[in-house]
PDB file of C-alpha atoms in Angstrom:
ATOM      1  CA  MET Q 182     -57.630  17.979 -88.367  1.00 44.00           C
ATOM      2  CA  ALA Q 183     -59.717  17.986 -85.404  1.00 46.00           C
ATOM      3  CA  ASN Q 184     -57.692  15.103 -84.284  1.00 47.00           C
ATOM      4  CA  LEU Q 185     -54.373  16.919 -84.655  1.00 45.00           C
ATOM      5  CA  PRO Q 186     -54.555  19.015 -81.428  1.00 46.00           C
ATOM      6  CA  LEU Q 187     -55.509  15.926 -79.566  1.00 42.00           C
ATOM      7  CA  LEU Q 188     -52.556  14.143 -81.095  1.00 44.00           C
ATOM      8  CA  LEU Q 189     -50.118  16.869 -80.116  1.00 46.00           C
ATOM      9  CA  VAL Q 190     -51.327  16.840 -76.557  1.00 45.00           C
ATOM     10  CA  ALA Q 191     -51.230  13.074 -76.395  1.00 43.00           C
ATOM     11  CA  ASP Q 192     -47.604  12.838 -77.589  1.00 58.00           C
ATOM     12  CA  GLY Q 193     -46.456  15.682 -75.411  1.00 62.00           C
ATOM     13  CA  PRO Q 194     -44.906  18.994 -76.319  1.00 66.00           C
ATOM     14  CA  SER Q 195     -42.157  19.163 -78.885  1.00 72.00           C
ATOM     15  CA  ALA Q 196     -39.884  21.915 -80.084  1.00 75.00           C
ATOM     16  CA  LEU Q 197     -37.803  22.135 -83.205  1.00 80.00           C
ATOM     17  CA  GLY Q 198     -38.997  18.707 -84.140  1.00 80.00           C
ATOM     18  CA  VAL Q 199     -37.534  17.108 -81.069  1.00 80.00           C
ATOM     19  CA  ASP Q 200     -39.760  15.377 -78.577  1.00 84.00           C
ATOM     20  CA  SER Q 201     -39.594  16.008 -74.836  1.00 82.00           C
ATOM     21  CA  TYR Q 202     -37.768  12.786 -73.982  1.00 85.00           C
ATOM     22  CA  GLN Q 203     -35.143  13.690 -76.561  1.00 87.00           C
ATOM     23  CA  TRP Q 204     -34.740  17.133 -74.970  1.00 86.00           C
ATOM     24  CA  VAL Q 205     -34.237  15.456 -71.589  1.00 90.00           C
ATOM     25  CA  SER Q 206     -31.603  13.148 -73.127  1.00 92.00           C
ATOM     26  CA  ILE Q 207     -29.804  16.116 -74.747  1.00 92.00           C
ATOM     27  CA  ALA Q 208     -29.874  18.043 -71.431  1.00 92.00           C
ATOM     28  CA  MET Q 209     -28.432  15.056 -69.621  1.00 95.00           C
ATOM     29  CA  LEU Q 210     -25.662  14.693 -72.204  1.00 94.00           C
ATOM     30  CA  VAL Q 211     -24.824  18.399 -71.887  1.00 94.00           C
ATOM     31  CA  LEU Q 212     -24.823  18.143 -68.090  1.00 91.00           C
ATOM     32  CA  ILE Q 213     -22.558  15.090 -68.168  1.00 90.00           C
ATOM     33  CA  GLY Q 214     -20.292  16.852 -70.670  1.00 88.00           C
ATOM     34  CA  VAL Q 215     -20.029  19.903 -68.373  1.00 87.00           C
ATOM     35  CA  PHE Q 216     -19.246  17.623 -65.434  1.00 83.00           C
ATOM     36  CA  VAL Q 217     -16.499  15.912 -67.423  1.00 83.00           C
ATOM     37  CA  TRP Q 218     -15.156  19.221 -68.772  1.00 85.00           C
ATOM     38  CA  LYS Q 219     -15.046  20.710 -65.224  1.00 82.00           C
ATOM     39  CA  LYS Q 220     -13.513  17.468 -63.926  1.00 81.00           C
ATOM     40  CA  VAL Q 221     -16.283  16.870 -61.378  1.00 79.00           C
ATOM     41  CA  PRO Q 222     -15.690  13.078 -61.294  1.00 77.00           C
ATOM     42  CA  GLY Q 223     -12.054  13.789 -60.398  1.00 78.00           C
ATOM     43  CA  LEU Q 224     -13.181  16.150 -57.674  1.00 78.00           C
ATOM     44  CA  ILE Q 225     -15.610  13.561 -56.337  1.00 81.00           C
ATOM     45  CA  THR Q 226     -13.036  10.776 -56.438  1.00 86.00           C
ATOM     46  CA  GLY Q 227     -10.417  13.165 -54.990  1.00 83.00           C
ATOM     47  CA  GLY Q 228     -12.782  14.075 -52.172  1.00 83.00           C
ATOM     48  CA  LEU Q 229     -13.520  10.411 -51.590  1.00 88.00           C
ATOM     49  CA  ASP Q 230      -9.788   9.598 -51.713  1.00 88.00           C
ATOM     50  CA  ASN Q 231      -9.127  12.386 -49.183  1.00 90.00           C
ATOM     51  CA  LYS Q 232     -11.891  11.054 -46.960  1.00 91.00           C
ATOM     52  CA  ILE Q 233     -10.467   7.528 -47.291  1.00 92.00           C
ATOM     53  CA  ALA Q 234      -6.987   8.808 -46.415  1.00 91.00           C
ATOM     54  CA  GLU Q 235      -8.383  10.687 -43.414  1.00 93.00           C
ATOM     55  CA  ILE Q 236     -10.246   7.607 -42.214  1.00 94.00           C
ATOM     56  CA  LYS Q 237      -7.124   5.497 -42.748  1.00 93.00           C
ATOM     57  CA  SER Q 238      -5.029   7.958 -40.718  1.00 93.00           C
ATOM     58  CA  GLN Q 239      -7.661   7.920 -37.990  1.00 94.00           C
ATOM     59  CA  LEU Q 240      -7.569   4.119 -37.988  1.00 94.00           C
ATOM     60  CA  ASP Q 241      -3.775   4.186 -37.765  1.00 94.00           C
ATOM     61  CA  GLU Q 242      -3.984   6.679 -34.923  1.00 93.00           C
ATOM     62  CA  ALA Q 243      -6.585   4.482 -33.204  1.00 94.00           C
ATOM     63  CA  LYS Q 244      -4.263   1.470 -33.592  1.00 93.00           C
ATOM     64  CA  ASP Q 245      -1.407   3.474 -32.092  1.00 94.00           C
ATOM     65  CA  LEU Q 246      -3.623   4.634 -29.238  1.00 94.00           C
ATOM     66  CA  ARG Q 247      -4.792   1.083 -28.640  1.00 94.00           C
ATOM     67  CA  ALA Q 248      -1.208  -0.189 -28.577  1.00 93.00           C
ATOM     68  CA  GLU Q 249      -0.269   2.584 -26.153  1.00 94.00           C
ATOM     69  CA  ALA Q 250      -3.304   1.819 -23.984  1.00 94.00           C
ATOM     70  CA  GLU Q 251      -2.393  -1.885 -23.921  1.00 94.00           C
ATOM     71  CA  LYS Q 252       1.174  -0.969 -23.013  1.00 94.00           C
ATOM     72  CA  LEU Q 253      -0.078   1.250 -20.172  1.00 93.00           C
ATOM     73  CA  ARG Q 254      -2.475  -1.478 -19.051  1.00 93.00           C
ATOM     74  CA  ASP Q 255       0.370  -4.015 -18.928  1.00 93.00           C
ATOM     75  CA  GLU Q 256       2.588  -1.518 -17.115  1.00 92.00           C
ATOM     76  CA  TYR Q 257      -0.076  -0.794 -14.512  1.00 92.00           C
ATOM     77  CA  ALA Q 258      -0.856  -4.498 -14.159  1.00 91.00           C
ATOM     78  CA  ALA Q 259       2.835  -5.061 -13.441  1.00 90.00           C
ATOM     79  CA  LYS Q 260       2.804  -2.164 -10.969  1.00 90.00           C
ATOM     80  CA  ILE Q 261      -0.262  -3.596  -9.252  1.00 90.00           C
ATOM     81  CA  ALA Q 262       1.392  -7.006  -9.035  1.00 88.00           C
ATOM     82  CA  GLY Q 263       4.540  -5.367  -7.669  1.00 89.00           C
ATOM     83  CA  ALA Q 264       2.498  -3.371  -5.180  1.00 90.00           C
ATOM     84  CA  ALA Q 265       0.735  -6.549  -4.067  1.00 88.00           C
ATOM     85  CA  LYS Q 266       4.106  -8.256  -3.576  1.00 89.00           C
ATOM     86  CA  ASP Q 267       5.394  -5.191  -1.692  1.00 90.00           C
ATOM     87  CA  ALA Q 268       2.298  -5.164   0.489  1.00 90.00           C
ATOM     88  CA  GLU Q 269       2.718  -8.876   1.200  1.00 89.00           C
ATOM     89  CA  ALA Q 270       6.393  -8.350   2.052  1.00 90.00           C
ATOM     90  CA  MET Q 271       5.452  -5.430   4.303  1.00 92.00           C
ATOM     91  CA  MET Q 272       2.836  -7.577   6.048  1.00 92.00           C
ATOM     92  CA  GLU Q 273       5.386 -10.356   6.585  1.00 91.00           C
ATOM     93  CA  GLY Q 274       7.921  -7.836   7.913  1.00 91.00           C
ATOM     94  CA  ALA Q 275       5.324  -6.321  10.233  1.00 92.00           C
ATOM     95  CA  GLN Q 276       4.361  -9.804  11.450  1.00 92.00           C
ATOM     96  CA  ARG Q 277       8.012 -10.676  12.120  1.00 93.00           C
ATOM     97  CA  GLU Q 278       8.501  -7.353  13.903  1.00 93.00           C
ATOM     98  CA  ALA Q 279       5.366  -7.892  15.990  1.00 92.00           C
ATOM     99  CA  ASP Q 280       6.537 -11.407  16.887  1.00 92.00           C
ATOM    100  CA  ALA Q 281       9.965 -10.042  17.873  1.00 92.00           C
ATOM    101  CA  ILE Q 282       8.348  -7.325  19.993  1.00 93.00           C
ATOM    102  CA  LEU Q 283       6.097  -9.911  21.626  1.00 91.00           C
ATOM    103  CA  GLU Q 284       9.055 -12.217  22.351  1.00 91.00           C
ATOM    104  CA  LYS Q 285      11.074  -9.299  23.750  1.00 92.00           C
ATOM    105  CA  ALA Q 286       8.152  -8.201  25.917  1.00 91.00           C
ATOM    106  CA  GLN Q 287       7.725 -11.758  27.170  1.00 91.00           C
ATOM    107  CA  ALA Q 288      11.458 -12.067  27.891  1.00 90.00           C
ATOM    108  CA  ASP Q 289      11.446  -8.663  29.612  1.00 90.00           C
ATOM    109  CA  SER Q 290       8.444  -9.612  31.735  1.00 90.00           C
ATOM    110  CA  GLU Q 291      10.075 -12.937  32.689  1.00 91.00           C
ATOM    111  CA  ALA Q 292      13.289 -11.082  33.576  1.00 91.00           C
ATOM    112  CA  MET Q 293      11.295  -8.556  35.618  1.00 92.00           C
ATOM    113  CA  VAL Q 294       9.455 -11.338  37.434  1.00 92.00           C
ATOM    114  CA  ALA Q 295      12.775 -13.085  38.153  1.00 90.00           C
ATOM    115  CA  ARG Q 296      14.291  -9.787  39.336  1.00 92.00           C
ATOM    116  CA  ARG Q 297      11.318  -9.063  41.587  1.00 91.00           C
ATOM    117  CA  LYS Q 298      11.423 -12.625  42.937  1.00 90.00           C
ATOM    118  CA  ARG Q 299      15.136 -12.241  43.659  1.00 92.00           C
ATOM    119  CA  MET Q 300      14.480  -8.884  45.316  1.00 92.00           C
ATOM    120  CA  ALA Q 301      11.724 -10.440  47.449  1.00 91.00           C
ATOM    121  CA  GLU Q 302      14.009 -13.346  48.365  1.00 90.00           C
ATOM    122  CA  ASP Q 303      16.769 -10.858  49.217  1.00 91.00           C
ATOM    123  CA  LYS Q 304      14.338  -8.885  51.394  1.00 91.00           C
ATOM    124  CA  ILE Q 305      13.216 -12.095  53.098  1.00 92.00           C
ATOM    125  CA  ALA Q 306      16.843 -13.132  53.636  1.00 89.00           C
ATOM    126  CA  ALA Q 307      17.666  -9.650  54.979  1.00 90.00           C
ATOM    127  CA  ALA Q 308      14.641  -9.812  57.263  1.00 89.00           C
ATOM    128  CA  GLU Q 309      15.760 -13.276  58.439  1.00 89.00           C
ATOM    129  CA  ARG Q 310      19.298 -11.961  59.037  1.00 89.00           C
ATOM    130  CA  ASP Q 311      17.878  -8.961  60.901  1.00 90.00           C
ATOM    131  CA  ALA Q 312      15.641 -11.273  62.921  1.00 90.00           C
ATOM    132  CA  VAL Q 313      18.558 -13.628  63.675  1.00 89.00           C
ATOM    133  CA  ALA Q 314      20.764 -10.643  64.546  1.00 89.00           C
ATOM    134  CA  GLY Q 315      17.974  -9.292  66.725  1.00 88.00           C
ATOM    135  CA  VAL Q 316      17.572 -12.655  68.437  1.00 89.00           C
ATOM    136  CA  ARG Q 317      21.356 -12.890  68.883  1.00 87.00           C
ATOM    137  CA  ALA Q 318      21.515  -9.353  70.218  1.00 87.00           C
ATOM    138  CA  ALA Q 319      18.678 -10.131  72.584  1.00 87.00           C
ATOM    139  CA  ALA Q 320      20.438 -13.365  73.582  1.00 87.00           C
ATOM    140  CA  VAL Q 321      23.707 -11.484  74.089  1.00 86.00           C
ATOM    141  CA  ASP Q 322      21.909  -8.829  76.133  1.00 85.00           C
ATOM    142  CA  ALA Q 323      20.144 -11.514  78.123  1.00 85.00           C
ATOM    143  CA  ALA Q 324      23.411 -13.408  78.573  1.00 84.00           C
ATOM    144  CA  SER Q 325      25.301 -10.298  79.642  1.00 85.00           C
ATOM    145  CA  ILE Q 326      22.552  -9.346  82.076  1.00 86.00           C
ATOM    146  CA  ALA Q 327      22.504 -12.883  83.396  1.00 82.00           C
ATOM    147  CA  SER Q 328      26.302 -13.029  83.645  1.00 80.00           C
ATOM    148  CA  ARG Q 329      26.383  -9.640  85.430  1.00 80.00           C
ATOM    149  CA  SER Q 330      23.829 -10.787  87.890  1.00 81.00           C
ATOM    150  CA  LEU Q 331      25.653 -14.142  88.361  1.00 77.00           C
ATOM    151  CA  ILE Q 332      29.012 -12.419  88.691  1.00 74.00           C
ATOM    152  CA  ALA Q 333      27.526  -9.818  91.015  1.00 73.00           C
ATOM    153  CA  ASP Q 334      25.958 -12.531  93.150  1.00 75.00           C
ATOM    154  CA  LYS Q 335      28.932 -14.932  93.202  1.00 72.00           C
ATOM    155  CA  HIS Q 336      31.853 -12.599  92.876  1.00 70.00           C
ATOM    156  CA  GLY Q 337      32.665 -10.177  95.645  1.00 69.00           C
ATOM    157  CA  ALA Q 338      35.321  -7.557  96.488  1.00 72.00           C
ATOM    158  CA  ASP Q 339      37.843 -10.136  97.745  1.00 75.00           C
ATOM    159  CA  ALA Q 340      37.589 -12.071  94.520  1.00 73.00           C
ATOM    160  CA  ASP Q 341      38.101  -8.830  92.548  1.00 73.00           C
ATOM    161  CA  LYS Q 342      41.251  -8.008  94.503  1.00 79.00           C
ATOM    162  CA  ALA Q 343      42.680 -11.500  93.946  1.00 79.00           C
ATOM    163  CA  LEU Q 344      41.854 -11.286  90.231  1.00 76.00           C
ATOM    164  CA  ALA Q 345      43.447  -7.849  89.893  1.00 81.00           C
ATOM    165  CA  ASP Q 346      46.575  -9.038  91.682  1.00 84.00           C
ATOM    166  CA  GLU Q 347      46.804 -12.019  89.392  1.00 85.00           C
ATOM    167  CA  VAL Q 348      46.471  -9.902  86.257  1.00 84.00           C
ATOM    168  CA  ILE Q 349      49.125  -7.469  87.508  1.00 90.00           C
ATOM    169  CA  SER Q 350      51.573 -10.221  88.321  1.00 89.00           C
ATOM    170  CA  SER Q 351      51.170 -11.754  84.929  1.00 85.00           C
ATOM    171  CA  LEU Q 352      52.222  -8.547  83.309  1.00 80.00           C
TER     172      LEU Q 352
END
């Protein structure tokens, strides 16, 4: 009997003739039974199903957002390409306009040079005419002075009377 307490301690505690490992097994079966009775596996699977559905909806939303983002990216790429074409067209138009302005300025400057040349030629011609007129006037003055002095020297009062008589008789 001295060995009996040692035996009880060595096997572990027991109650109602059931060993400790059997009590653990019974407790586990009761716990599993309560879980099944309270429908805990359904709650767990329902929670997991809800989580799966939520994740699936988030994935669908992400796909929609991605499709929308790709659509916006394509739209903006098209806008950028259009803007580049517009900018190129604007540059070409500005170049044509600048060339036209340059040609007009060149034509205007050539016309102005021609006009100024004509004006200078007209001034030179006018100065020549004035000079010729001045020379003629001086020649006329010189000729009239010379003719007066010749007439005064060679023509006297008798010649004037004869000339006046001749003019009167011809009338």
